[in-house]
């Protein structure tokens, strides 16, 4: 075996994920035994232990916060970019020549053109860029940490017109949405499915840099997600059904990854943003507040990319043969939305006026077996891949 020091950052995440999944598995078994060993149902939110989860570092973060939008490919990152584009916040950041530096933070996470230079994309670089000596994980981690710290130092302690709370978006720029997966347009084998954000690495860098980082969960109607993906990948009507099934399974797997990350970092959750609620959504309004937008600005920006709902209805009719799979995707979407609101409620308003859960989580009794199986599969694939890199 060769020196695996450059993989330390990735191995730490794999070990943490393995330990977390083992604890979760044992916790579920103990819970079932205490309740009823024959009862196969369990709460989809009671497994979130908010008290023992990592807290946000506040060493320098009182002045500036970095925000990451967490959402599946097709969830609506384009609207997030529209909200930021031309906003008072963007103009403020431009006045300090910071937009390019924020773009550099995005590229330090995932670099689609030079994958070996992004800490999230580097593990795949030997396939795409013919990099044979593996990812330089420690070097990339230090680079990301330095870029976060540099931006925070540049704006920390300053006051800005129309910006009462300085929240810098990490992935609000076009072509840098950092969705799940991050390179969905690639057609190389199944690797695009593995190229998703690792918030464990991001929050590790934030802690090292002494800055505050958080995330907002972005959700959308599953049919709209599939329609958005089909438009980006130029599916014809003839191949729509087959291609939709593939994208459906990928989206379901990515939602499983997101669910695990939401559970693992509940105190970093700032808001739940559901596009189905339109401009009335509290998550959207909170983001608009961060960007210095008023309600009229937000309404105008929403209207600029309004979707054709009749098209969505057509897609619902064309996916009737996929109903059994769509039920799983719809169930996962609803479950994660409930869980997001439950976590946010548990944070007791730490981030201001965000969404609050309307339903009692005790009323929801369906534990996600698909979550466990999908995450185990991804962990197995990643383990095999890492072993191949260091042997």
CSV table of N, CA, C and O in Angstrom, one decimal, residues 137-216:
chain,number,residue,atom,x,y,z
A,137,UNK,N,-5.9,15.4,-0.7
A,137,UNK,CA,-7.0,15.8,0.2
A,137,UNK,C,-6.6,16.9,1.2
A,137,UNK,O,-7.3,17.9,1.4
A,138,UNK,N,-5.4,16.7,1.9
A,138,UNK,CA,-5.0,17.6,2.9
A,138,UNK,C,-4.7,19.0,2.4
A,138,UNK,O,-5.0,20.0,2.9
A,139,UNK,N,-4.0,19.0,1.2
A,139,UNK,CA,-3.7,20.3,0.5
A,139,UNK,C,-5.0,21.0,0.1
A,139,UNK,O,-5.1,22.2,0.3
A,140,UNK,N,-5.9,20.3,-0.4
A,140,UNK,CA,-7.2,20.9,-0.8
A,140,UNK,C,-8.0,21.4,0.4
A,140,UNK,O,-8.6,22.5,0.3
A,141,UNK,N,-7.9,20.6,1.5
A,141,UNK,CA,-8.6,21.1,2.7
A,141,UNK,C,-8.1,22.4,3.2
A,141,UNK,O,-8.8,23.3,3.6
A,142,UNK,N,-6.7,22.5,3.2
A,142,UNK,CA,-6.1,23.7,3.7
A,142,UNK,C,-6.4,24.9,2.8
A,142,UNK,O,-6.6,26.0,3.2
A,143,UNK,N,-6.5,24.6,1.5
A,143,UNK,CA,-6.8,25.7,0.5
A,143,UNK,C,-8.2,26.2,0.7
A,143,UNK,O,-8.4,27.4,0.7
A,144,UNK,N,-9.2,25.3,0.9
A,144,UNK,CA,-10.5,25.7,1.2
A,144,UNK,C,-10.6,26.5,2.5
A,144,UNK,O,-11.3,27.5,2.6
A,145,UNK,N,-9.9,26.0,3.5
A,145,UNK,CA,-9.9,26.7,4.8
A,145,UNK,C,-9.4,28.1,4.7
A,145,UNK,O,-9.9,29.1,5.2
A,146,UNK,N,-8.3,28.3,3.9
A,146,UNK,CA,-7.7,29.6,3.7
A,146,UNK,C,-8.6,30.5,3.0
A,146,UNK,O,-8.7,31.7,3.3
A,147,UNK,N,-9.3,30.0,2.0
A,147,UNK,CA,-10.3,30.9,1.2
A,147,UNK,C,-11.4,31.4,2.0
A,147,UNK,O,-11.9,32.5,1.9
A,148,UNK,N,-12.0,30.5,2.9
A,148,UNK,CA,-13.0,30.9,3.8
A,148,UNK,C,-12.6,32.0,4.7
A,148,UNK,O,-13.3,33.0,5.0
A,149,UNK,N,-11.4,31.7,5.3
A,149,UNK,CA,-10.9,32.7,6.3
A,149,UNK,C,-10.6,34.0,5.6
A,149,UNK,O,-10.8,35.1,6.2
A,150,UNK,N,-10.1,34.0,4.4
A,150,UNK,CA,-9.7,35.3,3.7
A,150,UNK,C,-10.9,36.1,3.4
A,150,UNK,O,-10.9,37.4,3.6
A,151,UNK,N,-12.0,35.5,3.0
A,151,UNK,CA,-13.2,36.3,2.7
A,151,UNK,C,-13.8,36.8,4.0
A,151,UNK,O,-14.2,38.0,4.1
A,152,UNK,N,-13.8,36.0,5.1
A,152,UNK,CA,-14.3,36.5,6.4
A,152,UNK,C,-13.5,37.6,6.9
A,152,UNK,O,-14.0,38.6,7.5
A,153,UNK,N,-12.2,37.6,6.8
A,153,UNK,CA,-11.3,38.7,7.2
A,153,UNK,C,-11.6,39.9,6.5
A,153,UNK,O,-11.5,41.1,7.0
A,154,UNK,N,-11.9,39.8,5.2
A,154,UNK,CA,-12.1,41.0,4.3
A,154,UNK,C,-13.3,41.8,4.7
A,154,UNK,O,-13.3,43.0,4.5
A,155,UNK,N,-14.4,41.1,5.1
A,155,UNK,CA,-15.6,41.8,5.4
A,155,UNK,C,-16.0,41.8,6.8
A,155,UNK,O,-17.0,42.5,7.2
A,156,UNK,N,-15.3,41.1,7.7
A,156,UNK,CA,-15.6,41.0,9.1
A,156,UNK,C,-15.6,42.4,9.7
A,156,UNK,O,-14.6,43.2,9.5
A,157,UNK,N,-16.6,42.7,10.5
A,157,UNK,CA,-16.6,44.0,11.3
A,157,UNK,C,-17.1,45.2,10.5
A,157,UNK,O,-17.3,46.3,11.0
A,158,UNK,N,-17.4,45.0,9.2
A,158,UNK,CA,-17.9,46.1,8.4
A,158,UNK,C,-19.4,46.2,8.4
A,158,UNK,O,-20.1,45.2,8.6
A,159,UNK,N,-19.9,47.4,8.2
A,159,UNK,CA,-21.4,47.5,8.0
A,159,UNK,C,-21.7,47.9,6.6
A,159,UNK,O,-20.9,48.5,5.9
A,160,UNK,N,-22.9,47.4,6.1
A,160,UNK,CA,-23.3,47.6,4.7
A,160,UNK,C,-24.7,48.1,4.7
A,160,UNK,O,-25.6,47.7,5.5
A,161,UNK,N,-24.9,49.0,3.7
A,161,UNK,CA,-26.3,49.5,3.5
A,161,UNK,C,-27.2,48.4,3.1
A,161,UNK,O,-26.9,47.6,2.2
A,162,UNK,N,-28.4,48.4,3.6
A,162,UNK,CA,-29.5,47.4,3.3
A,162,UNK,C,-29.2,46.0,3.6
A,162,UNK,O,-30.0,45.1,3.3
A,163,UNK,N,-28.1,45.8,4.3
A,163,UNK,CA,-27.7,44.4,4.7
A,163,UNK,C,-27.5,44.4,6.2
A,163,UNK,O,-26.5,44.9,6.7
A,164,UNK,N,-28.5,43.9,6.9
A,164,UNK,CA,-28.4,43.9,8.4
A,164,UNK,C,-27.7,42.6,8.9
A,164,UNK,O,-27.2,42.6,10.0
A,165,UNK,N,-27.7,41.6,8.1
A,165,UNK,CA,-27.1,40.3,8.5
A,165,UNK,C,-26.3,39.8,7.4
A,165,UNK,O,-26.9,39.4,6.3
A,166,UNK,N,-25.0,39.7,7.5
A,166,UNK,CA,-24.2,39.3,6.3
A,166,UNK,C,-24.1,37.8,6.2
A,166,UNK,O,-23.4,37.2,7.0
A,167,UNK,N,-24.8,37.3,5.3
A,167,UNK,CA,-24.8,35.9,5.0
A,167,UNK,C,-24.4,35.7,3.5
A,167,UNK,O,-25.0,36.1,2.6
A,168,UNK,N,-23.2,35.1,3.4
A,168,UNK,CA,-22.6,34.9,2.1
A,168,UNK,C,-23.0,33.6,1.5
A,168,UNK,O,-22.7,32.5,2.1
A,169,UNK,N,-23.6,33.6,0.3
A,169,UNK,CA,-24.0,32.3,-0.3
A,169,UNK,C,-22.8,31.6,-1.0
A,169,UNK,O,-22.1,32.2,-1.8
A,170,UNK,N,-22.6,30.4,-0.7
A,170,UNK,CA,-21.5,29.6,-1.3
A,170,UNK,C,-21.8,29.2,-2.7
A,170,UNK,O,-21.0,29.2,-3.6
A,171,UNK,N,-23.1,28.8,-2.9
A,171,UNK,CA,-23.4,28.2,-4.2
A,171,UNK,C,-24.6,29.0,-4.8
A,171,UNK,O,-25.7,28.4,-5.1
A,172,UNK,N,-24.5,30.3,-5.1
A,172,UNK,CA,-25.5,31.1,-5.7
A,172,UNK,C,-25.2,31.5,-7.1
A,172,UNK,O,-25.9,32.3,-7.7
A,173,UNK,N,-24.1,31.1,-7.6
A,173,UNK,CA,-23.6,31.5,-8.9
A,173,UNK,C,-24.0,30.4,-10.0
A,173,UNK,O,-24.0,29.2,-9.7
A,174,UNK,N,-24.4,30.9,-11.2
A,174,UNK,CA,-24.7,30.0,-12.2
A,174,UNK,C,-23.6,29.0,-12.5
A,174,UNK,O,-22.4,29.4,-12.5
A,175,UNK,N,-23.9,27.8,-12.8
A,175,UNK,CA,-22.9,26.7,-13.1
A,175,UNK,C,-22.2,26.3,-11.9
A,175,UNK,O,-21.3,25.5,-12.0
A,176,UNK,N,-22.5,26.8,-10.7
A,176,UNK,CA,-21.8,26.4,-9.5
A,176,UNK,C,-22.9,26.1,-8.4
A,176,UNK,O,-22.8,26.5,-7.3
A,177,UNK,N,-23.9,25.4,-8.8
A,177,UNK,CA,-25.0,25.2,-7.9
A,177,UNK,C,-24.7,24.1,-6.8
A,177,UNK,O,-25.3,24.1,-5.8
A,178,UNK,N,-23.7,23.3,-7.1
A,178,UNK,CA,-23.3,22.2,-6.1
A,178,UNK,C,-24.5,21.4,-5.6
A,178,UNK,O,-24.7,21.3,-4.4
A,179,UNK,N,-25.3,20.9,-6.5
A,179,UNK,CA,-26.4,20.2,-6.2
A,179,UNK,C,-26.0,18.7,-5.9
A,179,UNK,O,-24.9,18.3,-6.0
A,180,UNK,N,-27.0,17.9,-5.6
A,180,UNK,CA,-26.8,16.5,-5.4
A,180,UNK,C,-27.4,15.7,-6.5
A,180,UNK,O,-28.7,15.6,-6.6
A,181,UNK,N,-26.7,15.1,-7.5
A,181,UNK,CA,-25.2,15.2,-7.6
A,181,UNK,C,-24.8,16.5,-8.2
A,181,UNK,O,-25.6,17.2,-8.8
A,182,UNK,N,-23.5,16.7,-8.2
A,182,UNK,CA,-22.9,18.0,-8.7
A,182,UNK,C,-22.6,18.0,-10.1
A,182,UNK,O,-22.4,19.1,-10.7
A,183,UNK,N,-22.5,16.9,-10.7
A,183,UNK,CA,-22.1,16.8,-12.1
A,183,UNK,C,-23.1,15.9,-12.9
A,183,UNK,O,-22.7,14.9,-13.5
A,184,UNK,N,-24.3,16.2,-12.8
A,184,UNK,CA,-25.4,15.4,-13.3
A,184,UNK,C,-25.4,15.3,-14.8
A,184,UNK,O,-26.0,14.4,-15.4
A,185,UNK,N,-24.7,16.2,-15.5
A,185,UNK,CA,-24.8,16.2,-17.0
A,185,UNK,C,-23.7,15.3,-17.6
A,185,UNK,O,-23.7,15.1,-18.7
A,186,UNK,N,-22.8,14.8,-16.7
A,186,UNK,CA,-21.8,13.9,-17.2
A,186,UNK,C,-22.5,12.5,-17.5
A,186,UNK,O,-23.3,12.0,-16.8
A,187,UNK,N,-22.0,11.9,-18.6
A,187,UNK,CA,-22.6,10.6,-19.0
A,187,UNK,C,-21.6,9.4,-18.8
A,187,UNK,O,-21.7,8.4,-19.3
A,188,UNK,N,-20.5,9.7,-18.0
A,188,UNK,CA,-19.5,8.7,-17.8
A,188,UNK,C,-19.9,7.7,-16.7
A,188,UNK,O,-19.9,8.0,-15.5
A,189,UNK,N,-20.3,6.5,-17.1
A,189,UNK,CA,-20.7,5.4,-16.2
A,189,UNK,C,-21.7,5.9,-15.1
A,189,UNK,O,-22.6,6.7,-15.4
A,190,UNK,N,-21.6,5.4,-13.9
A,190,UNK,CA,-22.4,5.9,-12.8
A,190,UNK,C,-21.7,6.8,-11.9
A,190,UNK,O,-22.3,7.2,-10.8
A,191,UNK,N,-20.6,7.3,-12.2
A,191,UNK,CA,-19.8,8.2,-11.3
A,191,UNK,C,-20.5,9.5,-11.0
A,191,UNK,O,-20.3,10.0,-9.9
A,192,UNK,N,-21.3,10.1,-11.9
A,192,UNK,CA,-22.0,11.3,-11.5
A,192,UNK,C,-22.8,11.2,-10.3
A,192,UNK,O,-22.9,12.1,-9.5
A,193,UNK,N,-23.4,10.0,-10.1
A,193,UNK,CA,-24.2,9.7,-8.9
A,193,UNK,C,-23.4,9.8,-7.6
A,193,UNK,O,-23.9,10.1,-6.5
A,194,UNK,N,-22.1,9.7,-7.7
A,194,UNK,CA,-21.2,9.7,-6.5
A,194,UNK,C,-20.7,11.1,-6.3
A,194,UNK,O,-20.0,11.3,-5.2
A,195,UNK,N,-20.9,12.0,-7.2
A,195,UNK,CA,-20.3,13.3,-7.0
A,195,UNK,C,-21.3,14.3,-6.3
A,195,UNK,O,-21.8,15.2,-6.9
A,196,UNK,N,-21.4,14.0,-5.1
A,196,UNK,CA,-22.4,14.9,-4.3
A,196,UNK,C,-21.6,15.6,-3.2
A,196,UNK,O,-20.5,15.2,-2.8
A,197,UNK,N,-22.1,16.7,-2.7
A,197,UNK,CA,-21.4,17.5,-1.7
A,197,UNK,C,-21.3,16.7,-0.4
A,197,UNK,O,-22.2,15.9,0.0
A,198,UNK,N,-20.2,16.9,0.3
A,198,UNK,CA,-19.9,16.3,1.6
A,198,UNK,C,-19.8,17.5,2.6
A,198,UNK,O,-18.8,18.1,2.7
A,199,UNK,N,-20.9,17.7,3.3
A,199,UNK,CA,-20.9,18.8,4.2
A,199,UNK,C,-20.0,18.6,5.4
A,199,UNK,O,-19.6,19.5,6.1
A,200,UNK,N,-19.7,17.3,5.7
A,200,UNK,CA,-18.7,17.0,6.7
A,200,UNK,C,-17.4,17.7,6.5
A,200,UNK,O,-16.8,18.3,7.4
A,201,UNK,N,-16.9,17.7,5.2
A,201,UNK,CA,-15.7,18.3,4.8
A,201,UNK,C,-15.8,19.8,4.9
A,201,UNK,O,-15.0,20.5,5.4
A,202,UNK,N,-17.0,20.4,4.4
A,202,UNK,CA,-17.2,21.8,4.4
A,202,UNK,C,-17.2,22.3,5.9
A,202,UNK,O,-16.5,23.3,6.2
A,203,UNK,N,-17.9,21.7,6.8
A,203,UNK,CA,-18.0,22.1,8.1
A,203,UNK,C,-16.7,21.9,8.9
A,203,UNK,O,-16.4,22.7,9.8
A,204,UNK,N,-15.9,20.9,8.5
A,204,UNK,CA,-14.6,20.8,9.1
A,204,UNK,C,-13.7,21.9,8.7
A,204,UNK,O,-12.9,22.5,9.5
A,205,UNK,N,-13.8,22.4,7.4
A,205,UNK,CA,-13.0,23.5,7.0
A,205,UNK,C,-13.5,24.8,7.7
A,205,UNK,O,-12.6,25.7,8.0
A,206,UNK,N,-14.8,24.9,7.8
A,206,UNK,CA,-15.3,26.1,8.5
A,206,UNK,C,-14.8,26.2,9.9
A,206,UNK,O,-14.4,27.3,10.4
A,207,UNK,N,-14.8,25.1,10.6
A,207,UNK,CA,-14.3,25.0,12.0
A,207,UNK,C,-12.9,25.4,12.1
A,207,UNK,O,-12.4,26.2,12.9
A,208,UNK,N,-12.1,24.9,11.1
A,208,UNK,CA,-10.6,25.1,11.1
A,208,UNK,C,-10.4,26.6,10.8
A,208,UNK,O,-9.5,27.2,11.4
A,209,UNK,N,-11.2,27.2,9.9
A,209,UNK,CA,-11.0,28.6,9.6
A,209,UNK,C,-11.6,29.6,10.6
A,209,UNK,O,-11.3,30.7,10.6
A,210,UNK,N,-12.4,29.0,11.6
A,210,UNK,CA,-13.0,29.8,12.6
A,210,UNK,C,-14.1,30.7,12.1
A,210,UNK,O,-14.4,31.8,12.6
A,211,UNK,N,-14.9,30.2,11.1
A,211,UNK,CA,-16.0,30.9,10.6
A,211,UNK,C,-17.3,30.1,10.8
A,211,UNK,O,-17.3,28.9,11.0
A,212,UNK,N,-18.4,30.8,10.7
A,212,UNK,CA,-19.7,30.2,10.9
A,212,UNK,C,-20.2,29.8,9.5
A,212,UNK,O,-20.2,30.6,8.6
A,213,UNK,N,-20.7,28.5,9.4
A,213,UNK,CA,-21.3,28.0,8.2
A,213,UNK,C,-22.6,27.3,8.5
A,213,UNK,O,-22.8,26.8,9.6
A,214,UNK,N,-23.5,27.4,7.6
A,214,UNK,CA,-24.8,26.8,7.8
A,214,UNK,C,-25.4,26.3,6.4
A,214,UNK,O,-24.8,26.5,5.4
A,215,UNK,N,-26.5,25.6,6.5
A,215,UNK,CA,-27.1,25.2,5.2
A,215,UNK,C,-28.6,25.4,5.3
A,215,UNK,O,-29.2,25.5,6.3
A,216,UNK,N,-29.2,25.6,4.1
A,216,UNK,CA,-30.6,25.6,3.9
A,216,UNK,C,-31.0,24.5,3.0
A,216,UNK,O,-30.4,24.2,2.0
